PDB file of C-alpha atoms and ligand atoms in Angstrom:
ATOM      1  CA  MET A   1     171.811 -37.975-228.798  1.00 96.00           C
ATOM      2  CA  LYS A   2     172.858 -38.422-231.883  1.00 95.00           C
ATOM      3  CA  GLN A   3     176.060 -36.707-231.806  1.00 97.00           C
ATOM      4  CA  PHE A   4     177.674 -34.046-230.122  1.00 98.00           C
ATOM      5  CA  LEU A   5     179.089 -31.473-231.751  1.00 98.00           C
ATOM      6  CA  SER A   6     178.359 -28.653-229.732  1.00 98.00           C
ATOM      7  CA  ILE A   7     175.618 -28.122-226.954  1.00 98.00           C
ATOM      8  CA  ASN A   8     172.958 -27.648-229.650  1.00 98.00           C
ATOM      9  CA  ASP A   9     173.311 -31.822-229.751  1.00 98.00           C
ATOM     10  CA  VAL A  10     171.400 -30.941-225.670  1.00 98.00           C
ATOM     11  CA  THR A  11     167.894 -31.324-225.565  1.00 96.00           C
ATOM     12  CA  ASP A  12     167.699 -31.677-221.983  1.00 97.00           C
ATOM     13  CA  LEU A  13     170.537 -30.096-219.999  1.00 98.00           C
ATOM     14  CA  ARG A  14     169.200 -30.624-217.195  1.00 98.00           C
ATOM     15  CA  ALA A  15     168.532 -34.282-217.133  1.00 98.00           C
ATOM     16  CA  LEU A  16     171.836 -34.854-219.048  1.00 98.00           C
ATOM     17  CA  LEU A  17     173.744 -33.014-215.322  1.00 98.00           C
ATOM     18  CA  GLU A  18     171.110 -35.724-213.955  1.00 98.00           C
ATOM     19  CA  LYS A  19     172.938 -38.707-215.139  1.00 98.00           C
ATOM     20  CA  ALA A  20     176.862 -37.632-215.135  1.00 98.00           C
ATOM     21  CA  LYS A  21     175.543 -37.241-211.024  1.00 98.00           C
ATOM     22  CA  GLN A  22     174.790 -40.966-211.553  1.00 98.00           C
ATOM     23  CA  ILE A  23     177.543 -41.754-213.876  1.00 98.00           C
ATOM     24  CA  LYS A  24     180.065 -40.653-211.351  1.00 98.00           C
ATOM     25  CA  LEU A  25     178.484 -42.218-208.386  1.00 98.00           C
ATOM     26  CA  ASN A  26     179.163 -45.590-210.281  1.00 97.00           C
ATOM     27  CA  PRO A  27     181.204 -45.094-213.347  1.00 97.00           C
ATOM     28  CA  ASN A  28     181.214 -49.008-213.721  1.00 95.00           C
ATOM     29  CA  ALA A  29     177.448 -49.472-213.748  1.00 96.00           C
ATOM     30  CA  ASN A  30     177.182 -50.187-217.335  1.00 95.00           C
ATOM     31  CA  ARG A  31     180.017 -51.787-218.375  1.00 95.00           C
ATOM     32  CA  SER A  32     177.404 -54.328-220.430  1.00 95.00           C
ATOM     33  CA  LEU A  33     176.065 -51.471-222.391  1.00 97.00           C
ATOM     34  CA  GLY A  34     179.014 -50.961-225.086  1.00 97.00           C
ATOM     35  CA  LYS A  35     179.501 -54.712-224.903  1.00 96.00           C
ATOM     36  CA  ASN A  36     180.360 -55.361-229.404  1.00 97.00           C
ATOM     37  CA  LYS A  37     180.659 -51.671-229.920  1.00 98.00           C
ATOM     38  CA  SER A  38     183.408 -49.352-231.064  1.00 98.00           C
ATOM     39  CA  ILE A  39     184.927 -46.152-231.036  1.00 98.00           C
ATOM     40  CA  GLY A  40     187.747 -44.942-232.491  1.00 98.00           C
ATOM     41  CA  LEU A  41     189.396 -41.656-231.150  1.00 98.00           C
ATOM     42  CA  ILE A  42     190.718 -39.653-233.988  1.00 98.00           C
ATOM     43  CA  PHE A  43     193.385 -37.016-232.763  1.00 98.00           C
ATOM     44  CA  LEU A  44     194.824 -34.294-235.199  1.00 97.00           C
ATOM     45  CA  ASN A  45     196.619 -32.493-232.872  1.00 97.00           C
ATOM     46  CA  PRO A  46     198.180 -33.940-228.953  1.00 96.00           C
ATOM     47  CA  SER A  47     196.035 -34.247-226.732  1.00 98.00           C
ATOM     48  CA  LEU A  48     196.787 -35.164-222.737  1.00 98.00           C
ATOM     49  CA  ARG A  49     193.320 -35.443-220.982  1.00 98.00           C
ATOM     50  CA  THR A  50     191.221 -35.381-223.683  1.00 98.00           C
ATOM     51  CA  ARG A  51     192.537 -38.255-225.289  1.00 98.00           C
ATOM     52  CA  LEU A  52     192.835 -40.283-221.510  1.00 98.00           C
ATOM     53  CA  SER A  53     189.899 -39.108-220.127  1.00 98.00           C
ATOM     54  CA  ALA A  54     188.013 -40.538-223.619  1.00 98.00           C
ATOM     55  CA  GLN A  55     189.209 -44.351-223.425  1.00 98.00           C
ATOM     56  CA  ARG A  56     188.670 -44.350-219.605  1.00 98.00           C
ATOM     57  CA  ALA A  57     184.798 -43.226-220.412  1.00 98.00           C
ATOM     58  CA  ALA A  58     184.338 -45.944-223.083  1.00 98.00           C
ATOM     59  CA  LEU A  59     186.346 -48.121-220.841  1.00 98.00           C
ATOM     60  CA  ASN A  60     184.052 -47.711-218.192  1.00 98.00           C
ATOM     61  CA  LEU A  61     180.612 -48.540-220.666  1.00 98.00           C
ATOM     62  CA  GLY A  62     182.733 -52.136-221.651  1.00 98.00           C
ATOM     63  CA  MET A  63     183.475 -50.529-225.773  1.00 98.00           C
ATOM     64  CA  ASP A  64     186.628 -51.494-227.268  1.00 98.00           C
ATOM     65  CA  VAL A  65     188.998 -48.219-228.346  1.00 98.00           C
ATOM     66  CA  VAL A  66     191.439 -47.557-230.882  1.00 98.00           C
ATOM     67  CA  LEU A  67     193.204 -44.215-231.196  1.00 97.00           C
ATOM     68  CA  LEU A  68     194.850 -42.976-233.711  1.00 97.00           C
ATOM     69  CA  ASP A  69     196.941 -39.975-234.499  1.00 96.00           C
ATOM     70  CA  VAL A  70     196.593 -38.751-237.434  1.00 95.00           C
ATOM     71  CA  ASN A  71     199.923 -36.643-237.898  1.00 91.00           C
ATOM     72  CA  SER A  72     202.126 -39.338-236.860  1.00 91.00           C
ATOM     73  CA  GLY A  73     200.442 -42.676-238.076  1.00 88.00           C
ATOM     74  CA  GLY A  74     197.592 -41.518-240.701  1.00 91.00           C
ATOM     75  CA  TRP A  75     198.279 -40.114-244.384  1.00 94.00           C
ATOM     76  CA  LYS A  76     197.901 -36.329-244.563  1.00 95.00           C
ATOM     77  CA  LEU A  77     194.443 -35.789-245.383  1.00 96.00           C
ATOM     78  CA  GLU A  78     192.825 -33.132-247.930  1.00 96.00           C
ATOM     79  CA  PHE A  79     189.799 -31.625-247.166  1.00 95.00           C
ATOM     80  CA  GLY A  80     189.170 -29.185-250.469  1.00 92.00           C
ATOM     81  CA  ASP A  81     186.712 -30.147-253.230  1.00 92.00           C
ATOM     82  CA  SER A  82     187.578 -30.784-256.540  1.00 95.00           C
ATOM     83  CA  VAL A  83     191.627 -30.215-255.116  1.00 96.00           C
ATOM     84  CA  ILE A  84     193.937 -31.314-257.384  1.00 98.00           C
ATOM     85  CA  MET A  85     196.077 -34.158-254.926  1.00 97.00           C
ATOM     86  CA  ASN A  86     199.424 -33.898-255.962  1.00 97.00           C
ATOM     87  CA  GLY A  87     200.923 -32.013-252.682  1.00 96.00           C
ATOM     88  CA  ASP A  88     201.482 -33.590-249.582  1.00 94.00           C
ATOM     89  CA  SER A  89     197.756 -34.680-249.101  1.00 95.00           C
ATOM     90  CA  ALA A  90     197.639 -38.623-249.849  1.00 96.00           C
ATOM     91  CA  GLU A  91     193.931 -39.414-248.830  1.00 97.00           C
ATOM     92  CA  HIS A  92     190.873 -37.258-249.417  1.00 97.00           C
ATOM     93  CA  VAL A  93     188.814 -37.197-246.057  1.00 97.00           C
ATOM     94  CA  LYS A  94     185.683 -38.752-248.601  1.00 98.00           C
ATOM     95  CA  GLU A  95     187.670 -42.048-248.461  1.00 98.00           C
ATOM     96  CA  ALA A  96     189.422 -41.665-244.700  1.00 97.00           C
ATOM     97  CA  ALA A  97     186.430 -40.666-242.918  1.00 98.00           C
ATOM     98  CA  GLY A  98     184.540 -43.495-244.707  1.00 98.00           C
ATOM     99  CA  VAL A  99     186.443 -46.194-243.715  1.00 98.00           C
ATOM    100  CA  LEU A 100     186.840 -45.373-240.595  1.00 98.00           C
ATOM    101  CA  GLY A 101     182.740 -45.441-240.703  1.00 98.00           C
ATOM    102  CA  ARG A 102     182.839 -49.181-241.628  1.00 98.00           C
ATOM    103  CA  TYR A 103     185.772 -49.286-238.750  1.00 98.00           C
ATOM    104  CA  PHE A 104     184.152 -48.445-235.963  1.00 98.00           C
ATOM    105  CA  ASP A 105     180.463 -47.812-234.496  1.00 98.00           C
ATOM    106  CA  VAL A 106     181.251 -43.935-233.022  1.00 98.00           C
ATOM    107  CA  LEU A 107     183.920 -41.761-233.624  1.00 98.00           C
ATOM    108  CA  ALA A 108     185.548 -38.971-231.904  1.00 98.00           C
ATOM    109  CA  ILE A 109     187.576 -36.071-232.992  1.00 98.00           C
ATOM    110  CA  ARG A 110     189.675 -33.425-232.096  1.00 98.00           C
ATOM    111  CA  SER A 111     191.324 -30.773-235.210  1.00 98.00           C
ATOM    112  CA  PHE A 112     192.187 -26.894-233.832  1.00 98.00           C
ATOM    113  CA  ALA A 113     191.061 -24.339-235.602  1.00 98.00           C
ATOM    114  CA  SER A 114     193.992 -23.155-238.471  1.00 97.00           C
ATOM    115  CA  LEU A 115     193.483 -19.390-236.973  1.00 98.00           C
ATOM    116  CA  LYS A 116     194.227 -17.979-240.398  1.00 97.00           C
ATOM    117  CA  ASP A 117     190.901 -18.530-242.583  1.00 97.00           C
ATOM    118  CA  ARG A 118     187.962 -17.308-239.759  1.00 98.00           C
ATOM    119  CA  THR A 119     185.606 -18.517-242.343  1.00 97.00           C
ATOM    120  CA  LYS A 120     186.942 -21.725-243.197  1.00 96.00           C
ATOM    121  CA  ASP A 121     187.596 -22.198-238.751  1.00 98.00           C
ATOM    122  CA  TYR A 122     184.042 -21.221-238.501  1.00 98.00           C
ATOM    123  CA  SER A 123     182.276 -23.304-240.873  1.00 97.00           C
ATOM    124  CA  GLU A 124     183.292 -26.488-238.781  1.00 97.00           C
ATOM    125  CA  GLU A 125     185.092 -28.044-242.266  1.00 95.00           C
ATOM    126  CA  VAL A 126     186.770 -31.202-240.460  1.00 96.00           C
ATOM    127  CA  LEU A 127     184.376 -32.159-238.284  1.00 96.00           C
ATOM    128  CA  SER A 128     181.620 -31.390-240.633  1.00 96.00           C
ATOM    129  CA  ALA A 129     183.473 -33.752-243.281  1.00 97.00           C
ATOM    130  CA  PHE A 130     184.019 -36.709-240.795  1.00 97.00           C
ATOM    131  CA  ALA A 131     179.441 -36.267-239.727  1.00 96.00           C
ATOM    132  CA  THR A 132     179.208 -36.290-243.012  1.00 96.00           C
ATOM    133  CA  TYR A 133     181.451 -38.720-244.795  1.00 98.00           C
ATOM    134  CA  SER A 134     181.580 -41.407-242.327  1.00 98.00           C
ATOM    135  CA  GLY A 135     177.585 -41.677-241.565  1.00 96.00           C
ATOM    136  CA  LYS A 136     178.533 -42.332-237.400  1.00 97.00           C
ATOM    137  CA  PRO A 137     178.024 -40.505-234.209  1.00 97.00           C
ATOM    138  CA  ILE A 138     180.216 -38.367-234.023  1.00 98.00           C
ATOM    139  CA  ILE A 139     181.685 -36.637-230.701  1.00 98.00           C
ATOM    140  CA  ASN A 140     183.626 -33.466-230.938  1.00 98.00           C
ATOM    141  CA  MET A 141     187.033 -33.445-228.744  1.00 98.00           C
ATOM    142  CA  GLU A 142     187.542 -30.303-229.873  1.00 98.00           C
ATOM    143  CA  SER A 143     186.926 -28.896-232.880  1.00 98.00           C
ATOM    144  CA  ALA A 144     187.797 -25.486-234.564  1.00 98.00           C
ATOM    145  CA  THR A 145     185.278 -23.518-232.205  1.00 98.00           C
ATOM    146  CA  GLY A 146     184.170 -25.499-229.438  1.00 98.00           C
ATOM    147  CA  HIS A 147     185.021 -27.434-226.802  1.00 98.00           C
ATOM    148  CA  PRO A 148     182.035 -28.956-225.331  1.00 98.00           C
ATOM    149  CA  LEU A 149     183.654 -31.850-223.376  1.00 98.00           C
ATOM    150  CA  GLN A 150     185.563 -29.830-222.060  1.00 98.00           C
ATOM    151  CA  ALA A 151     182.245 -26.867-220.961  1.00 98.00           C
ATOM    152  CA  PHE A 152     180.503 -30.029-219.866  1.00 99.00           C
ATOM    153  CA  ALA A 153     182.904 -31.193-217.272  1.00 99.00           C
ATOM    154  CA  ASP A 154     183.308 -27.877-216.308  1.00 99.00           C
ATOM    155  CA  LEU A 155     179.495 -27.354-215.352  1.00 98.00           C
ATOM    156  CA  ILE A 156     179.663 -30.451-213.818  1.00 98.00           C
ATOM    157  CA  THR A 157     182.456 -28.918-211.900  1.00 98.00           C
ATOM    158  CA  ILE A 158     180.513 -25.530-210.804  1.00 98.00           C
ATOM    159  CA  ASN A 159     177.549 -27.475-209.364  1.00 98.00           C
ATOM    160  CA  GLU A 160     179.564 -29.583-207.586  1.00 98.00           C
ATOM    161  CA  HIS A 161     181.423 -26.798-205.452  1.00 98.00           C
ATOM    162  CA  LYS A 162     179.098 -23.388-205.765  1.00 98.00           C
ATOM    163  CA  VAL A 163     177.672 -22.823-202.275  1.00 97.00           C
ATOM    164  CA  GLN A 164     175.233 -19.948-204.007  1.00 95.00           C
ATOM    165  CA  GLU A 165     172.154 -21.108-206.060  1.00 96.00           C
ATOM    166  CA  ARG A 166     173.305 -18.859-208.498  1.00 98.00           C
ATOM    167  CA  PRO A 167     176.928 -18.178-208.503  1.00 98.00           C
ATOM    168  CA  LYS A 168     178.844 -15.250-210.173  1.00 98.00           C
ATOM    169  CA  VAL A 169     181.510 -16.886-212.521  1.00 98.00           C
ATOM    170  CA  VAL A 170     184.089 -14.848-214.563  1.00 99.00           C
ATOM    171  CA  LEU A 171     185.617 -15.770-217.901  1.00 99.00           C
ATOM    172  CA  SER A 172     189.032 -14.022-217.668  1.00 99.00           C
ATOM    173  CA  TRP A 173     191.532 -13.330-220.646  1.00 98.00           C
ATOM    174  CA  ALA A 174     194.759 -14.261-219.692  1.00 98.00           C
ATOM    175  CA  PRO A 175     197.716 -13.875-220.979  1.00 98.00           C
ATOM    176  CA  HIS A 176     199.780 -16.573-223.535  1.00 98.00           C
ATOM    177  CA  PRO A 177     202.908 -16.072-225.953  1.00 97.00           C
ATOM    178  CA  LYS A 178     201.176 -18.220-228.824  1.00 98.00           C
ATOM    179  CA  ALA A 179     197.828 -17.491-230.356  1.00 98.00           C
ATOM    180  CA  LEU A 180     195.579 -20.331-229.021  1.00 98.00           C
ATOM    181  CA  PRO A 181     191.330 -20.893-230.895  1.00 98.00           C
ATOM    182  CA  GLN A 182     188.953 -19.381-229.127  1.00 98.00           C
ATOM    183  CA  ALA A 183     187.383 -22.543-228.521  1.00 98.00           C
ATOM    184  CA  VAL A 184     187.168 -23.435-224.653  1.00 98.00           C
ATOM    185  CA  ALA A 185     185.958 -19.701-224.412  1.00 98.00           C
ATOM    186  CA  ASN A 186     183.586 -20.008-226.981  1.00 98.00           C
ATOM    187  CA  SER A 187     181.979 -23.553-225.671  1.00 98.00           C
ATOM    188  CA  PHE A 188     182.377 -21.571-222.359  1.00 99.00           C
ATOM    189  CA  VAL A 189     180.254 -19.254-222.583  1.00 99.00           C
ATOM    190  CA  ARG A 190     177.531 -21.570-224.120  1.00 98.00           C
ATOM    191  CA  TRP A 191     177.107 -23.615-221.767  1.00 98.00           C
ATOM    192  CA  MET A 192     177.194 -21.326-218.669  1.00 98.00           C
ATOM    193  CA  ARG A 193     174.365 -18.949-220.858  1.00 98.00           C
ATOM    194  CA  ALA A 194     172.524 -21.941-220.388  1.00 98.00           C
ATOM    195  CA  SER A 195     173.015 -22.843-217.225  1.00 98.00           C
ATOM    196  CA  GLU A 196     171.972 -20.839-213.696  1.00 97.00           C
ATOM    197  CA  VAL A 197     174.904 -18.528-213.392  1.00 98.00           C
ATOM    198  CA  GLU A 198     175.804 -15.211-213.397  1.00 98.00           C
ATOM    199  CA  LEU A 199     178.357 -14.921-216.082  1.00 98.00           C
ATOM    200  CA  VAL A 200     180.709 -12.141-216.469  1.00 98.00           C
ATOM    201  CA  VAL A 201     183.973 -12.134-219.326  1.00 99.00           C
ATOM    202  CA  THR A 202     186.701 -10.195-219.233  1.00 99.00           C
ATOM    203  CA  HIS A 203     189.521  -9.075-221.483  1.00 98.00           C
ATOM    204  CA  PRO A 204     191.380  -6.583-223.090  1.00 98.00           C
ATOM    205  CA  ALA A 205     189.753  -4.612-225.996  1.00 98.00           C
ATOM    206  CA  GLY A 206     190.488  -6.544-229.215  1.00 98.00           C
ATOM    207  CA  TYR A 207     189.701  -9.693-228.043  1.00 98.00           C
ATOM    208  CA  GLU A 208     185.812 -10.121-228.456  1.00 98.00           C
ATOM    209  CA  LEU A 209     184.149 -13.481-229.027  1.00 98.00           C
ATOM    210  CA  ALA A 210     182.043 -14.013-232.273  1.00 98.00           C
ATOM    211  CA  ASP A 211     178.279 -12.316-231.522  1.00 98.00           C
ATOM    212  CA  GLU A 212     176.068 -14.871-231.603  1.00 98.00           C
ATOM    213  CA  VAL A 213     178.959 -16.469-228.663  1.00 98.00           C
ATOM    214  CA  ILE A 214     178.512 -13.690-226.395  1.00 98.00           C
ATOM    215  CA  GLY A 215     174.786 -12.448-226.799  1.00 98.00           C
ATOM    216  CA  SER A 216     173.981 -10.406-224.052  1.00 98.00           C
ATOM    217  CA  VAL A 217     176.723 -11.489-221.604  1.00 98.00           C
ATOM    218  CA  PRO A 218     178.352  -8.760-219.466  1.00 98.00           C
ATOM    219  CA  VAL A 219     181.865  -8.198-221.038  1.00 98.00           C
ATOM    220  CA  VAL A 220     183.884  -6.302-218.407  1.00 98.00           C
ATOM    221  CA  TYR A 221     187.483  -4.467-219.870  1.00 98.00           C
ATOM    222  CA  GLU A 222     188.552  -3.742-216.442  1.00 98.00           C
ATOM    223  CA  GLN A 223     189.507  -7.287-214.963  1.00 98.00           C
ATOM    224  CA  GLN A 224     189.477  -6.068-211.379  1.00 98.00           C
ATOM    225  CA  GLU A 225     186.146  -4.933-211.228  1.00 98.00           C
ATOM    226  CA  ALA A 226     184.494  -8.045-213.115  1.00 98.00           C
ATOM    227  CA  PHE A 227     186.779 -10.060-210.386  1.00 98.00           C
ATOM    228  CA  ALA A 228     184.622  -7.936-207.267  1.00 98.00           C
ATOM    229  CA  ASP A 229     182.621 -10.718-205.831  1.00 97.00           C
ATOM    230  CA  ALA A 230     182.567 -13.514-208.192  1.00 98.00           C
ATOM    231  CA  ASP A 231     182.655 -17.322-206.943  1.00 98.00           C
ATOM    232  CA  PHE A 232     184.604 -18.723-209.706  1.00 99.00           C
ATOM    233  CA  ILE A 233     187.377 -17.331-211.510  1.00 99.00           C
ATOM    234  CA  TYR A 234     187.836 -19.635-215.218  1.00 99.00           C
ATOM    235  CA  ALA A 235     191.052 -18.187-216.734  1.00 98.00           C
ATOM    236  CA  LYS A 236     191.689 -18.769-220.579  1.00 98.00           C
ATOM    237  CA  ASN A 237     193.844 -17.428-223.151  1.00 98.00           C
ATOM    238  CA  TRP A 238     192.599 -16.944-226.766  1.00 98.00           C
ATOM    239  CA  SER A 239     193.747 -14.885-229.763  1.00 98.00           C
ATOM    240  CA  SER A 240     191.903 -12.170-231.372  1.00 98.00           C
ATOM    241  CA  TYR A 241     188.816 -13.335-233.200  1.00 98.00           C
ATOM    242  CA  THR A 242     187.630  -9.983-235.045  1.00 98.00           C
ATOM    243  CA  ASN A 243     191.901  -9.427-235.901  1.00 98.00           C
ATOM    244  CA  TYR A 244     191.727 -13.376-236.642  1.00 98.00           C
ATOM    245  CA  GLY A 245     194.383 -15.548-234.787  1.00 98.00           C
ATOM    246  CA  LYS A 246     196.362 -12.749-233.843  1.00 98.00           C
ATOM    247  CA  ILE A 247     197.840 -11.926-230.801  1.00 98.00           C
ATOM    248  CA  LEU A 248     197.191  -8.072-229.960  1.00 98.00           C
ATOM    249  CA  THR A 249     199.347  -8.376-226.053  1.00 98.00           C
ATOM    250  CA  THR A 250     200.547 -10.204-223.271  1.00 97.00           C
ATOM    251  CA  ASP A 251     200.296  -7.961-220.892  1.00 98.00           C
ATOM    252  CA  PRO A 252     201.807  -9.156-217.411  1.00 98.00           C
ATOM    253  CA  SER A 253     198.770  -7.473-215.672  1.00 98.00           C
ATOM    254  CA  TRP A 254     196.185  -9.959-216.785  1.00 98.00           C
ATOM    255  CA  MET A 255     197.784 -12.899-215.180  1.00 98.00           C
ATOM    256  CA  ILE A 256     195.820 -14.266-212.680  1.00 98.00           C
ATOM    257  CA  THR A 257     197.285 -13.509-209.085  1.00 98.00           C
ATOM    258  CA  GLN A 258     196.631 -14.282-205.105  1.00 98.00           C
ATOM    259  CA  GLU A 259     195.854 -10.668-204.821  1.00 98.00           C
ATOM    260  CA  LYS A 260     193.043 -10.215-207.097  1.00 98.00           C
ATOM    261  CA  MET A 261     191.595 -14.234-206.049  1.00 98.00           C
ATOM    262  CA  ASN A 262     191.315 -11.608-203.509  1.00 98.00           C
ATOM    263  CA  LEU A 263     188.797  -8.868-204.409  1.00 98.00           C
ATOM    264  CA  THR A 264     186.591 -12.005-204.889  1.00 98.00           C
ATOM    265  CA  ASN A 265     183.825 -14.002-203.210  1.00 98.00           C
ATOM    266  CA  GLN A 266     186.627 -16.982-202.299  1.00 98.00           C
ATOM    267  CA  ALA A 267     186.519 -17.771-205.369  1.00 98.00           C
ATOM    268  CA  LYS A 268     187.504 -21.550-206.851  1.00 98.00           C
ATOM    269  CA  PHE A 269     190.218 -20.998-209.627  1.00 99.00           C
ATOM    270  CA  MET A 270     189.417 -22.930-213.165  1.00 99.00           C
ATOM    271  CA  HIS A 271     191.421 -23.640-215.544  1.00 98.00           C
ATOM    272  CA  CYS A 272     190.852 -26.460-218.493  1.00 98.00           C
ATOM    273  CA  LEU A 273     194.722 -27.585-218.638  1.00 98.00           C
ATOM    274  CA  PRO A 274     197.443 -27.616-219.978  1.00 98.00           C
ATOM    275  CA  VAL A 275     198.330 -24.446-217.950  1.00 98.00           C
ATOM    276  CA  ARG A 276     201.501 -22.420-218.119  1.00 98.00           C
ATOM    277  CA  ARG A 277     202.525 -21.573-214.562  1.00 98.00           C
ATOM    278  CA  ASN A 278     202.944 -17.891-213.206  1.00 98.00           C
ATOM    279  CA  VAL A 279     201.917 -16.927-216.919  1.00 98.00           C
ATOM    280  CA  ILE A 280     198.568 -17.531-216.721  1.00 98.00           C
ATOM    281  CA  VAL A 281     198.184 -17.897-213.372  1.00 98.00           C
ATOM    282  CA  GLU A 282     200.323 -17.103-210.190  1.00 98.00           C
ATOM    283  CA  ASP A 283     202.354 -20.255-208.718  1.00 98.00           C
ATOM    284  CA  GLY A 284     200.425 -19.742-205.410  1.00 98.00           C
ATOM    285  CA  VAL A 285     196.633 -19.881-207.319  1.00 98.00           C
ATOM    286  CA  LEU A 286     197.389 -22.688-208.813  1.00 98.00           C
ATOM    287  CA  ASP A 287     198.931 -24.716-205.701  1.00 98.00           C
ATOM    288  CA  GLY A 288     196.473 -22.751-202.874  1.00 98.00           C
ATOM    289  CA  GLU A 289     193.473 -24.518-202.038  1.00 97.00           C
ATOM    290  CA  SER A 290     191.052 -22.418-204.380  1.00 98.00           C
ATOM    291  CA  SER A 291     192.517 -24.574-207.292  1.00 98.00           C
ATOM    292  CA  ILE A 292     189.542 -27.200-208.635  1.00 98.00           C
ATOM    293  CA  VAL A 293     191.307 -27.858-212.074  1.00 98.00           C
ATOM    294  CA  LEU A 294     191.862 -31.606-210.990  1.00 98.00           C
ATOM    295  CA  HIS A 295     188.759 -31.529-210.200  1.00 98.00           C
ATOM    296  CA  GLN A 296     187.771 -30.374-213.817  1.00 98.00           C
ATOM    297  CA  ALA A 297     189.969 -32.934-215.403  1.00 98.00           C
ATOM    298  CA  GLU A 298     188.583 -35.674-213.530  1.00 98.00           C
ATOM    299  CA  ASN A 299     185.620 -34.597-214.461  1.00 98.00           C
ATOM    300  CA  ARG A 300     186.126 -35.141-218.648  1.00 98.00           C
ATOM    301  CA  ILE A 301     185.989 -39.028-217.922  1.00 98.00           C
ATOM    302  CA  ILE A 302     181.994 -38.203-216.607  1.00 98.00           C
ATOM    303  CA  SER A 303     181.814 -35.803-219.604  1.00 98.00           C
ATOM    304  CA  MET A 304     182.559 -38.117-221.739  1.00 98.00           C
ATOM    305  CA  GLN A 305     181.057 -41.028-220.294  1.00 98.00           C
ATOM    306  CA  THR A 306     177.622 -39.612-219.929  1.00 98.00           C
ATOM    307  CA  VAL A 307     178.097 -38.796-223.232  1.00 98.00           C
ATOM    308  CA  LEU A 308     178.434 -41.620-224.735  1.00 98.00           C
ATOM    309  CA  HIS A 309     175.835 -43.366-222.579  1.00 98.00           C
ATOM    310  CA  GLN A 310     173.380 -41.259-224.163  1.00 98.00           C
ATOM    311  CA  ILE A 311     174.606 -41.963-227.733  1.00 98.00           C
ATOM    312  CA  LEU A 312     174.695 -45.791-226.795  1.00 97.00           C
ATOM    313  CA  LYS A 313     171.440 -45.697-225.480  1.00 95.00           C
ATOM    314  CA  GLU A 314     169.699 -43.385-228.265  1.00 92.00           C
ATOM    315  CA  SER A 315     171.338 -43.639-230.912  1.00 83.00           C
ATOM    316  CA  LEU A 316     173.310 -47.666-231.419  1.00 85.00           C
TER     317      LEU A 316
HETATM  318  N1   CP B 401     192.031 -29.258-221.190  1.00 73.58           N
HETATM  319  C1   CP B 401     192.402 -30.503-222.438  1.00 73.58           C
HETATM  320  O1   CP B 401     191.239 -30.621-223.555  1.00 73.58           O
HETATM  321  O2   CP B 401     193.254 -30.630-222.202  1.00 73.58           O
HETATM  322  P1   CP B 401     193.765 -31.592-223.184  1.00 73.58           P
HETATM  323  O3   CP B 401     194.443 -30.734-224.674  1.00 73.58           O
HETATM  324  O4   CP B 401     195.324 -32.267-223.009  1.00 73.58           O
HETATM  325  O5   CP B 401     193.313 -33.166-224.005  1.00 73.58           O
END
């Protein structure tokens, strides 16, 4: 693996899942693989799971890890071409990424969508700039349009908990008071489409994902109808793609409740976290036996360690 920007960088998903299984069985088996190799974890947005699971994963492989919160410890970055930099931004990404590329063997970047300019966000301007100007393998720790480390961890978790060979997986939109990116939903759909699952997406009208993301996945606008016979319910909010970045509704009737979970095939409840209790999902579901959100979070170490393992093996 040369980089990990999206599922497109995975040539053999089955083999990657097998590697993840081995790593989970013995996470300390490759402590010398990353000896004298370093990773810079660069955050342009907040994080709990990603920042700590990425550190844990790199340490498990014996790498040196350095973390930078750009907004609190770095210079404000400029990304535009030919910009007269007489405003807030003190440093251009060309120099910043170039410097980081000289300090580290691998760079991992978190940079959320602006939710203001869809064309810019979907061009992945920030991730592409770091890839271009650092000259080093880049790992996507959630970009404007994708969160592949989360989706990989979600797939590992589904494989660990599935009872059916080809489980029914429902991605359900749920309400949220703030406008959130489509990144998690986009990656979840892309990774499920590449997997042995029956995927159904349910959301209110106006929350359709990009055509190239959803492809031929069935969209059911009636949430309770979608839940019938589901083996996994994955809840997530996202803002509108068509009316870009807008909240069209906060209808509480879309919250995940035990009553709705009772319509399923004893489905497991999933969410990437952080989650707003009694907004996205009611306490009883999150605290109940069907919830596997902590398993997902635990597998964030495994997804990152597997990706890093492959990059160390194949590209460094
Ligand atoms: N799921 C996830 O990426 O969590 P953090 O935003 O806390 O990293």
